[in-house]
Coordinates of N, CA, C and O in Angstrom, one line a residue:
X1266 N 116.5 172.5 -148.9 CA 116.1 173.0 -148.2 C 117.3 172.7 -147.7 O 117.4 171.8 -147.2
X1267 N 118.2 173.8 -147.1 CA 119.7 173.3 -146.1 C 119.3 174.5 -144.8 O 119.2 175.4 -145.2
X1268 N 119.6 173.1 -144.1 CA 119.4 174.0 -142.9 C 121.0 174.1 -141.9 O 121.8 174.1 -142.5
X1269 N 121.0 175.8 -141.8 CA 121.9 176.5 -141.1 C 122.6 175.3 -140.0 O 121.7 175.1 -139.3
X1270 N 123.7 175.3 -139.3 CA 124.2 174.7 -137.8 C 124.2 175.6 -136.6 O 124.1 176.7 -137.2
X1271 N 123.3 175.8 -136.1 CA 123.3 176.3 -134.5 C 124.0 175.6 -133.5 O 123.2 174.4 -133.4
X1272 N 124.2 176.7 -132.7 CA 125.9 176.0 -131.2 C 124.7 177.8 -129.9 O 124.7 178.7 -130.1
X1273 N 124.6 176.5 -129.0 CA 124.7 177.2 -127.7 C 125.2 177.3 -126.7 O 126.0 176.0 -126.9
X1274 N 126.1 178.4 -126.5 CA 126.9 177.5 -125.5 C 126.9 178.9 -124.3 O 126.5 180.1 -124.5
X1275 N 126.7 178.8 -122.9 CA 127.2 180.0 -121.6 C 127.9 178.8 -120.5 O 128.1 177.7 -120.8
X1276 N 128.4 180.2 -119.4 CA 129.7 179.7 -119.8 C 129.7 180.6 -117.9 O 130.1 181.7 -118.7
X1277 N 130.4 180.1 -117.1 CA 130.7 181.4 -116.5 C 131.5 180.1 -115.6 O 131.0 180.0 -115.1
X1278 N 132.6 181.0 -115.0 CA 133.9 180.4 -114.6 C 134.4 181.0 -113.7 O 134.7 182.0 -113.7
X1279 N 135.3 180.5 -111.8 CA 135.1 180.9 -111.1 C 136.7 180.8 -111.3 O 137.2 179.7 -111.2
X1280 N 137.1 181.6 -110.0 CA 139.1 181.0 -110.0 C 138.9 181.7 -107.7 O 138.7 182.3 -107.8
X1281 N 139.1 180.0 -107.2 CA 139.2 180.7 -105.8 C 140.8 179.8 -105.1 O 141.0 178.8 -105.5
X1282 N 141.6 181.1 -105.1 CA 142.9 180.7 -104.0 C 142.8 180.5 -102.6 O 143.7 180.7 -102.3
X1283 N 141.4 180.5 -102.3 CA 141.5 179.8 -100.6 C 142.4 178.4 -100.3 O 143.0 177.8 -101.2
X1284 N 142.9 178.3 -99.5 CA 143.9 176.7 -99.4 C 142.8 176.1 -98.4 O 142.9 175.2 -98.7
X1285 N 141.4 176.4 -98.0 CA 140.7 175.4 -97.5 C 139.4 174.6 -98.6 O 138.9 173.8 -98.9
X1286 N 140.0 174.6 -100.7 CA 139.7 174.6 -101.3 C 140.2 173.5 -102.2 O 140.7 174.0 -102.0
X1287 N 139.8 172.4 -101.8 CA 140.2 170.8 -103.0 C 140.6 172.4 -104.7 O 141.3 171.3 -104.7
X1288 N 139.4 172.2 -105.2 CA 139.2 173.0 -106.1 C 138.7 173.5 -106.8 O 138.1 174.8 -105.7
X1289 N 139.9 174.6 -107.4 CA 140.1 175.4 -107.3 C 139.7 176.6 -108.5 O 138.8 177.7 -108.9
X1290 N 138.8 175.5 -109.4 CA 137.9 176.6 -110.4 C 136.4 175.7 -110.2 O 136.2 174.9 -109.7
X1291 N 135.5 177.2 -110.4 CA 134.0 176.9 -110.9 C 133.0 176.9 -111.7 O 134.3 178.8 -111.8
X1292 N 132.3 176.7 -111.4 CA 130.8 177.5 -112.4 C 131.0 176.3 -113.2 O 130.6 175.2 -112.4
X1293 N 130.3 177.1 -114.3 CA 129.4 176.3 -115.2 C 129.7 176.6 -116.9 O 130.3 177.2 -116.8
X1294 N 129.5 175.4 -118.0 CA 129.9 175.4 -119.2 C 128.9 174.2 -119.5 O 128.4 173.5 -119.1
X1295 N 127.4 175.3 -120.5 CA 126.8 174.2 -121.5 C 126.8 175.0 -122.9 O 127.7 175.5 -123.3
X1296 N 127.1 174.2 -123.8 CA 127.6 173.5 -124.3 C 126.2 173.0 -126.2 O 126.0 171.6 -125.2
X1297 N 125.2 173.5 -126.4 CA 124.2 172.3 -127.5 C 125.1 172.7 -128.9 O 124.9 174.0 -129.0
X1298 N 125.1 171.7 -129.4 CA 125.1 171.4 -130.9 C 124.3 171.0 -131.7 O 123.7 170.2 -131.8
X1299 N 123.3 171.6 -131.5 CA 122.1 171.8 -132.9 C 123.1 171.1 -134.4 O 123.4 171.9 -134.7
X1300 N 122.4 170.6 -134.5 CA 121.5 170.2 -136.4 C 123.2 170.3 -137.1 O 124.1 171.0 -137.5
X1301 N 124.4 168.9 -135.8 CA 125.6 169.6 -136.5 C 125.9 168.9 -137.3 O 125.7 169.0 -138.8
X1302 N 126.8 170.5 -138.6 CA 127.5 169.4 -140.3 C 125.8 169.8 -140.6 O 126.0 168.5 -141.5
X1303 N 124.9 170.2 -140.0 CA 123.8 170.2 -141.4 C 123.1 168.7 -141.0 O 122.4 168.3 -142.0
X1304 N 123.8 168.1 -140.4 CA 123.2 166.2 -140.0 C 122.0 165.7 -139.4 O 121.1 164.7 -139.7
X1305 N 121.1 167.3 -139.2 CA 120.2 166.8 -138.0 C 120.6 166.4 -136.0 O 119.9 165.6 -135.7
X1306 N 121.4 166.0 -136.0 CA 122.1 165.2 -134.5 C 122.3 166.4 -134.1 O 123.0 167.1 -134.6
X1307 N 122.3 165.6 -132.6 CA 122.6 167.7 -131.5 C 123.9 166.4 -131.1 O 123.4 165.3 -130.3
X1308 N 124.5 167.1 -129.9 CA 125.8 167.2 -128.4 C 125.1 167.3 -127.8 O 125.5 169.8 -128.3
X1309 N 125.3 167.5 -126.8 CA 124.7 168.6 -126.0 C 126.0 167.7 -125.0 O 126.4 167.3 -124.4
X1310 N 127.0 169.3 -124.0 CA 127.4 168.7 -123.0 C 127.1 169.6 -122.0 O 126.8 170.8 -121.9
X1311 N 127.7 169.7 -120.9 CA 127.5 170.6 -119.9 C 128.5 169.5 -118.6 O 128.7 169.3 -118.0
X1312 N 128.6 170.9 -117.3 CA 129.9 170.5 -116.8 C 129.8 171.6 -115.6 O 129.6 172.7 -116.2
X1313 N 130.1 171.7 -115.1 CA 129.3 172.0 -113.2 C 129.8 171.9 -112.3 O 130.4 170.5 -112.4
X1314 N 130.5 172.5 -111.8 CA 131.2 172.5 -110.4 C 131.3 174.1 -109.4 O 131.8 175.6 -109.7
X1315 N 131.0 173.6 -108.6 CA 130.4 174.9 -108.1 C 131.4 174.4 -106.5 O 130.7 173.5 -105.4
X1316 N 131.8 175.0 -105.1 CA 133.1 175.0 -104.5 C 132.8 173.3 -104.8 O 134.1 172.5 -105.4
X1317 N 133.7 172.8 -102.8 CA 133.6 170.8 -102.8 C 132.6 170.0 -102.8 O 132.7 169.2 -102.8
X1318 N 131.2 171.5 -102.9 CA 130.4 170.6 -102.0 C 129.1 169.6 -103.4 O 128.4 168.5 -102.9
X1319 N 129.3 170.1 -105.2 CA 128.9 169.4 -106.3 C 128.9 169.2 -107.2 O 130.1 170.6 -107.9
X1320 N 129.6 168.5 -107.9 CA 130.3 168.5 -109.3 C 129.2 167.9 -110.5 O 128.7 166.7 -109.7
X1321 N 129.0 168.0 -111.1 CA 128.7 167.0 -112.4 C 128.8 167.6 -114.1 O 129.4 168.7 -113.8
X1322 N 128.9 166.4 -114.8 CA 129.7 166.4 -116.2 C 127.9 166.1 -117.2 O 127.3 164.2 -116.5
X1323 N 127.4 166.2 -117.9 CA 126.2 165.3 -118.6 C 126.5 165.4 -120.3 O 127.3 166.1 -120.8
X1324 N 126.6 164.8 -120.7 CA 126.7 164.5 -121.9 C 125.2 163.4 -123.5 O 125.0 162.9 -122.3
X1325 N 125.0 164.5 -124.3 CA 124.0 164.3 -124.4 C 124.0 164.0 -125.8 O 124.1 165.0 -126.0
X1326 N 124.0 163.0 -126.9 CA 124.1 162.7 -128.3 C 122.3 162.4 -128.9 O 122.0 161.3 -128.9
X1327 N 121.7 162.8 -130.4 CA 120.3 162.9 -130.4 C 120.5 162.4 -131.9 O 121.9 163.4 -132.5
X1328 N 120.3 161.3 -132.1 CA 120.7 160.6 -134.2 C 119.6 160.8 -134.4 O 118.4 159.4 -134.0
X1329 N 119.3 162.0 -135.9 CA 117.5 161.3 -135.9 C 117.9 160.2 -136.8 O 116.5 160.1 -137.4
X1330 N 118.9 159.6 -137.4 CA 118.6 158.5 -138.3 C 118.3 158.4 -139.8 O 118.8 160.4 -140.1
X1331 N 118.8 158.1 -140.6 CA 118.0 158.2 -141.9 C 117.2 158.9 -142.6 O 116.0 159.1 -141.7
X1332 N 118.0 159.6 -143.5 CA 115.9 160.2 -143.9 C 115.6 159.9 -143.7 O 114.4 160.7 -144.4
X1333 N 115.6 158.6 -144.7 CA 114.4 158.3 -144.9 C 113.3 157.2 -144.0 O 112.4 156.7 -144.9
X1334 N 114.0 157.2 -143.0 CA 113.1 156.8 -141.7 C 113.0 157.3 -140.7 O 113.7 157.8 -140.1
X1335 N 111.8 157.1 -140.0 CA 111.8 157.7 -139.2 C 111.8 156.7 -137.8 O 111.1 157.8 -136.5
X1336 N 113.5 156.2 -137.7 CA 113.6 156.1 -136.5 C 114.7 156.9 -135.7 O 115.2 157.9 -137.1
X1337 N 114.7 156.8 -135.0 CA 115.6 157.5 -134.3 C 116.1 157.7 -132.3 O 115.5 156.1 -132.4
X1338 N 116.9 157.6 -132.1 CA 117.9 157.9 -130.6 C 118.7 158.4 -129.4 O 118.8 159.8 -130.5
X1339 N 118.2 158.0 -129.1 CA 118.2 159.5 -128.2 C 119.7 158.8 -126.7 O 119.4 158.0 -126.8
X1340 N 121.1 158.7 -126.1 CA 121.9 158.8 -125.1 C 122.3 159.8 -125.0 O 122.7 160.5 -124.5
X1341 N 122.8 159.5 -123.6 CA 122.7 159.9 -122.6 C 124.1 159.6 -121.2 O 124.1 158.0 -120.8
X1342 N 125.0 160.0 -120.8 CA 125.9 159.5 -120.2 C 125.6 161.2 -118.6 O 126.0 162.2 -118.9
X1343 N 125.8 160.4 -116.9 CA 125.2 161.6 -116.4 C 126.5 161.5 -115.2 O 126.1 160.2 -114.5
X1344 N 126.9 162.1 -114.6 CA 127.9 161.6 -113.5 C 127.9 162.9 -112.4 O 127.9 164.0 -112.6
X1345 N 127.4 162.8 -111.3 CA 127.4 163.9 -110.1 C 128.2 163.1 -108.9 O 127.7 161.8 -108.6
X1346 N 128.6 163.9 -108.7 CA 129.3 163.8 -107.5 C 129.5 165.0 -106.2 O 128.7 166.7 -106.3
X1347 N 127.7 164.3 -105.1 CA 127.7 165.0 -104.1 C 129.3 165.9 -102.1 O 129.1 164.6 -101.7
X1348 N 129.4 166.5 -102.9 CA 130.5 166.7 -101.4 C 131.0 165.1 -101.2 O 131.7 164.8 -102.1
X1349 N 131.6 165.5 -100.6 CA 132.2 163.2 -99.9 C 130.7 162.8 -99.2 O 131.2 161.5 -99.1
X1350 N 128.7 162.8 -100.0 CA 128.6 162.1 -99.7 C 128.0 160.4 -100.7 O 127.7 160.0 -100.5
X1351 N 127.8 161.3 -101.9 CA 127.5 160.1 -102.5 C 127.7 160.4 -103.8 O 129.1 161.5 -104.4
X1352 N 127.7 159.5 -105.1 CA 128.3 159.8 -106.6 C 127.4 159.3 -107.4 O 127.4 158.1 -106.6
X1353 N 127.1 159.3 -107.9 CA 125.7 159.3 -108.8 C 126.5 158.8 -110.2 O 127.2 160.4 -111.3
X1354 N 125.9 158.2 -110.7 CA 126.3 157.2 -112.3 C 125.1 157.4 -113.0 O 123.5 156.4 -112.4
X1355 N 124.8 158.0 -114.4 CA 123.4 157.8 -114.7 C 124.0 157.4 -116.6 O 125.1 158.1 -116.7
X1356 N 123.1 156.2 -117.0 CA 123.6 156.0 -118.8 C 122.2 155.6 -118.9 O 121.1 154.4 -118.4
X1357 N 122.1 156.5 -120.6 CA 119.8 155.4 -121.5 C 120.1 156.3 -122.4 O 120.9 156.1 -122.9
X1358 N 119.5 155.7 -122.8 CA 119.4 155.4 -124.2 C 117.7 155.0 -124.9 O 116.9 154.3 -124.1
X1359 N 117.2 156.2 -126.5 CA 116.0 155.7 -126.6 C 115.6 155.8 -127.4 O 117.3 156.2 -128.4
X1360 N 115.4 155.0 -128.0 CA 115.1 154.3 -129.9 C 113.4 154.6 -129.8 O 112.9 153.9 -129.2
X1361 N 113.4 155.6 -130.8 CA 111.6 155.3 -130.3 C 111.7 156.1 -132.5 O 112.5 155.9 -133.3
X1362 N 110.1 155.8 -132.9 CA 109.5 156.7 -134.3 C 108.9 157.6 -133.6 O 108.8 158.5 -132.5
X1363 N 109.6 158.7 -135.0 CA 109.3 159.9 -134.8 C 108.5 160.3 -135.8 O 108.4 159.7 -137.1
X1364 N 107.5 161.3 -135.2 CA 106.5 161.4 -136.5 C 105.7 163.3 -136.7 O 106.7 163.5 -135.6
X1365 N 106.0 163.5 -138.0 CA 105.3 165.1 -137.1 C 104.4 165.8 -138.9 O 105.0 165.1 -139.2
X1366 N 103.5 166.7 -138.7 CA 102.1 167.4 -139.1 C 102.6 168.2 -139.5 O 101.6 168.7 -138.4
X1367 N 103.3 168.8 -140.7 CA 102.6 170.3 -141.0 C 101.7 170.7 -140.5 O 101.3 172.1 -140.8
X1368 N 100.9 170.0 -141.4 CA 99.3 171.0 -141.4 C 98.8 170.9 -139.7 O 97.7 172.2 -139.5
X1369 N 99.0 169.6 -138.9 CA 98.2 170.2 -137.3 C 99.0 169.8 -136.8 O 98.8 170.8 -135.5
X1370 N 100.6 170.4 -137.5 CA 101.5 171.4 -135.8 C 101.5 170.4 -134.9 O 101.4 170.4 -133.5
X1371 N 101.7 169.0 -135.6 CA 102.1 167.8 -134.5 C 103.3 166.8 -134.0 O 104.0 167.1 -136.0
X1372 N 103.2 166.9 -133.5 CA 105.0 166.3 -133.3 C 104.4 164.9 -132.0 O 104.8 165.3 -131.3
X1373 N 105.3 163.8 -132.7 CA 104.9 162.6 -131.7 C 106.5 161.8 -131.5 O 107.0 162.0 -132.5
X1374 N 106.5 160.9 -130.4 CA 107.4 160.1 -130.6 C 107.0 158.8 -129.0 O 106.0 159.5 -128.5
X1375 N 107.3 157.7 -130.2 CA 107.4 156.8 -130.0 C 108.0 155.6 -129.4 O 108.3 155.5 -130.1
X1376 N 108.2 155.3 -128.0 CA 109.8 154.4 -128.3 C 109.5 153.8 -126.6 O 108.5 153.1 -126.8
X1377 N 111.0 153.2 -126.7 CA 110.6 152.3 -126.3 C 111.9 153.5 -124.8 O 112.8 153.4 -125.4
X1378 N 112.6 152.7 -123.8 CA 113.9 153.1 -123.6 C 114.4 152.7 -121.9 O 113.5 151.9 -121.7
X1379 N 115.9 152.2 -121.9 CA 116.1 151.9 -120.6 C 117.4 152.4 -120.5 O 118.1 153.4 -120.9
X1380 N 117.9 152.4 -118.8 CA 118.0 152.7 -118.5 C 119.0 152.6 -116.6 O 118.3 151.8 -115.9
X1381 N 120.2 152.7 -116.3 CA 121.2 152.3 -115.8 C 121.7 153.2 -115.0 O 122.0 154.1 -115.3
X1382 N 121.2 153.6 -113.5 CA 121.3 154.9 -112.2 C 122.0 153.8 -111.2 O 121.2 152.8 -110.8
X1383 N 123.6 154.3 -111.4 CA 123.8 153.8 -110.1 C 124.6 154.5 -108.7 O 124.9 155.8 -109.3
X1384 N 124.8 154.6 -107.6 CA 124.0 155.2 -106.4 C 124.9 154.8 -105.9 O 124.9 153.7 -104.7
X1385 N 126.7 154.8 -104.9 CA 127.4 155.0 -104.5 C 127.8 155.7 -103.4 O 127.7 157.3 -103.7
X1386 N 128.1 155.5 -101.7 CA 128.5 156.1 -101.0 C 129.2 156.1 -100.8 O 130.8 155.7 -101.9
X1387 N 130.0 158.0 -100.6 CA 131.4 159.1 -100.3 C 131.8 158.6 -99.4 O 131.2 157.2 -98.2
X1388 N 132.9 159.5 -99.0 CA 134.1 158.8 -98.0 C 133.7 158.7 -96.7 O 133.7 158.5 -95.6
X1389 N 132.1 160.2 -97.1 CA 131.4 161.0 -95.6 C 131.6 159.5 -94.2 O 130.9 158.3 -95.1
X1390 N 131.8 159.6 -93.4 CA 131.3 158.8 -92.0 C 130.4 159.9 -91.3 O 130.8 161.2 -91.0
X1391 N 129.0 158.9 -90.8 CA 128.7 157.5 -91.3 C 128.4 157.7 -91.7 O 127.4 159.1 -92.8
X1392 N 128.0 156.5 -93.3 CA 127.6 156.9 -94.1 C 125.6 157.5 -94.2 O 125.0 156.4 -93.0
X1393 N 125.4 158.0 -95.1 CA 124.2 158.8 -95.5 C 123.7 158.5 -96.9 O 122.2 157.9 -96.7
X1394 N 123.6 157.4 -97.7 CA 124.2 156.4 -98.7 C 123.7 155.3 -98.7 O 125.2 155.5 -98.5
X1395 N 123.5 154.7 -99.0 CA 123.9 153.2 -99.5 C 124.1 152.1 -100.8 O 122.9 153.4 -101.3
X1396 N 125.2 152.4 -101.6 CA 125.0 151.1 -102.4 C 124.6 150.6 -103.4 O 122.6 150.0 -102.3
X1397 N 123.3 151.3 -104.3 CA 122.0 151.5 -104.2 C 122.8 151.5 -106.2 O 123.1 151.8 -106.9
X1398 N 121.7 150.5 -107.7 CA 121.9 150.7 -108.2 C 120.6 150.2 -109.3 O 119.8 149.1 -109.1
X1399 N 120.2 151.1 -109.4 CA 118.5 150.5 -111.0 C 118.2 150.3 -111.9 O 118.5 151.3 -112.9
X1400 N 117.8 149.0 -112.4 CA 118.8 149.2 -113.7 C 116.2 149.5 -113.6 O 115.8 148.8 -113.1
X1401 N 116.2 150.0 -115.6 CA 115.1 150.3 -116.0 C 114.8 150.1 -117.5 O 115.4 150.9 -118.2
X1402 N 113.6 149.4 -117.6 CA 113.6 149.6 -118.5 C 111.7 150.0 -119.3 O 111.2 149.8 -118.3
X1403 N 111.7 150.1 -120.1 CA 110.3 151.0 -120.3 C 109.8 151.9 -121.4 O 109.9 152.0 -122.4
X1404 N 108.1 151.8 -122.4 CA 107.6 153.0 -123.2 C 107.6 153.9 -122.9 O 107.5 154.7 -121.8
X1405 N 107.5 154.9 -124.5 CA 106.7 156.3 -123.4 C 105.9 156.8 -125.2 O 106.4 155.9 -126.3
X1406 N 105.6 157.8 -125.3 CA 104.7 158.0 -125.8 C 104.9 159.5 -126.0 O 104.4 160.4 -124.6
X1407 N 105.5 160.3 -126.9 CA 105.2 162.3 -126.6 C 104.8 162.5 -128.1 O 104.8 162.4 -128.8
X1408 N 103.3 163.4 -127.2 CA 103.1 164.4 -128.1 C 103.1 166.0 -128.2 O 103.1 166.2 -126.7
X1409 N 103.3 166.5 -129.3 CA 103.2 168.2 -128.7 C 102.6 168.7 -130.7 O 102.7 168.7 -131.0
X1410 N 101.6 169.5 -129.5 CA 100.4 170.0 -130.8 C 100.3 171.1 -130.0 O 99.9 172.4 -130.4
X1411 N 101.5 172.2 -129.5 CA 102.4 173.7 -130.0 C 101.9 173.9 -130.5 O 102.3 173.5 -132.4
X1412 N 101.9 175.5 -131.7 CA 102.6 176.2 -132.8 C 103.7 176.7 -133.2 O 103.5 176.7 -133.9
X1413 N 104.8 176.2 -131.7 CA 105.5 176.6 -133.1 C 106.7 176.0 -131.1 O 106.8 176.2 -130.3
X1414 N 107.7 175.5 -132.1 CA 108.8 174.3 -130.3 C 109.1 176.0 -130.2 O 109.7 175.3 -129.1
X1415 N 109.6 176.6 -130.8 CA 111.1 177.7 -129.3 C 110.2 178.5 -128.9 O 110.7 179.3 -128.0
X1416 N 109.4 178.4 -129.6 CA 109.0 179.4 -128.8 C 106.7 179.3 -128.8 O 106.4 180.9 -129.9
X1417 N 105.8 179.1 -128.2 CA 105.0 178.3 -128.3 C 104.4 179.3 -128.0 O 104.3 179.7 -127.6
X1418 N 102.9 179.7 -128.7 CA 101.6 180.9 -127.8 C 100.7 179.9 -127.4 O 99.7 180.6 -126.9
X1419 N 99.8 178.6 -127.8 CA 99.4 177.7 -127.7 C 99.3 176.6 -128.5 O 100.8 175.9 -128.8
X1420 N 98.5 175.8 -127.5 CA 99.0 174.5 -127.9 C 99.1 173.3 -126.6 O 98.9 174.5 -125.2
X1421 N 99.8 172.6 -126.1 CA 99.6 171.7 -125.1 C 100.8 170.4 -125.4 O 100.9 170.4 -127.3
X1422 N 101.8 169.8 -125.0 CA 102.2 168.8 -125.2 C 102.4 167.6 -123.9 O 102.3 168.5 -122.2
X1423 N 102.3 166.6 -123.9 CA 102.0 165.7 -123.0 C 103.0 164.6 -122.9 O 103.7 164.0 -124.8
X1424 N 104.2 163.4 -121.8 CA 105.0 162.8 -122.1 C 104.0 161.9 -121.7 O 104.6 162.4 -120.2
X1425 N 104.5 160.4 -121.5 CA 103.5 159.8 -120.9 C 104.8 158.3 -120.8 O 105.1 157.7 -121.9
X1426 N 104.9 157.6 -119.7 CA 106.4 156.9 -119.7 C 105.9 156.2 -118.7 O 106.1 155.5 -117.5
X1427 N 106.2 154.1 -118.7 CA 106.3 153.3 -118.3 C 107.0 152.9 -118.2 O 107.7 152.1 -119.1
X1428 N 107.6 152.3 -116.6 CA 109.3 151.6 -116.2 C 108.5 150.3 -115.4 O 108.1 150.5 -114.7
X1429 N 109.2 149.4 -115.8 CA 110.2 148.7 -114.6 C 111.4 148.8 -114.4 O 111.6 147.9 -114.8
X1430 N 111.2 149.0 -113.3 CA 112.6 148.9 -112.2 C 112.9 147.2 -112.3 O 112.1 146.6 -111.5
X1431 N 114.3 146.9 -112.4 CA 115.3 145.8 -111.5 C 116.4 147.1 -110.4 O 117.3 146.9 -111.3
X1432 N 115.7 147.1 -109.2 CA 116.5 148.2 -108.0 C 117.6 146.8 -107.1 O 116.4 145.7 -106.7
X1433 N 117.3 146.6 -107.2 CA 119.3 146.3 -106.5 C 120.6 147.5 -105.5 O 120.7 148.2 -106.1
X1434 N 120.2 146.7 -103.7 CA 120.3 147.7 -102.7 C 121.8 147.1 -102.6 O 121.9 145.5 -101.9
X1435 N 123.4 147.6 -101.8 CA 124.2 147.0 -101.0 C 124.9 145.6 -102.0 O 124.7 146.7 -102.8
X1436 N 125.0 144.3 -101.3 CA 126.0 144.2 -102.3 C 124.4 142.6 -103.4 O 125.6 142.6 -103.5
X1437 N 123.6 143.3 -102.8 CA 123.1 142.8 -104.1 C 123.1 142.9 -105.7 O 123.7 143.9 -105.8
X1438 N 123.3 142.0 -105.9 CA 122.6 141.4 -107.5 C 121.8 141.6 -108.7 O 121.0 140.5 -107.9
X1439 N 122.0 141.7 -109.8 CA 120.0 141.5 -110.8 C 120.2 140.6 -111.1 O 121.1 140.3 -111.7

């Protein structure tokens, strides 16, 4: 069986010619490349810019692993700026076993996850946000018992996660 490549693309772009606006372009772009070149790998990219108030960039990559191995991985990068109040950066990695049963219409993932989340104050004074770093490691189990992945009409799904957090605020180190 050979599957086709699938791509989802959505975008809205605007331009502001106001003298009070630093960023002239605003809007969003979402690009989702599913089954990249027939390899069952996925790449997702998202960009959002709303005037001077908010902007974000997100990148995710799914590696399905070797054909004969049930191991897979997901990697993500995220950066968000909230006007002059804060900047948030996030890096995440999930490594997991994945299984699927066509007779039971079930899909499950069992694995480990790790994430680093940094929050930095912006140039706004007085500061509303303090510098904070949250590093976490955990385990997860995801079970999908729906009858159709893209358009389910019956069934249920659950995602259970347990984390250990290592949080440092201001000038503390981990």
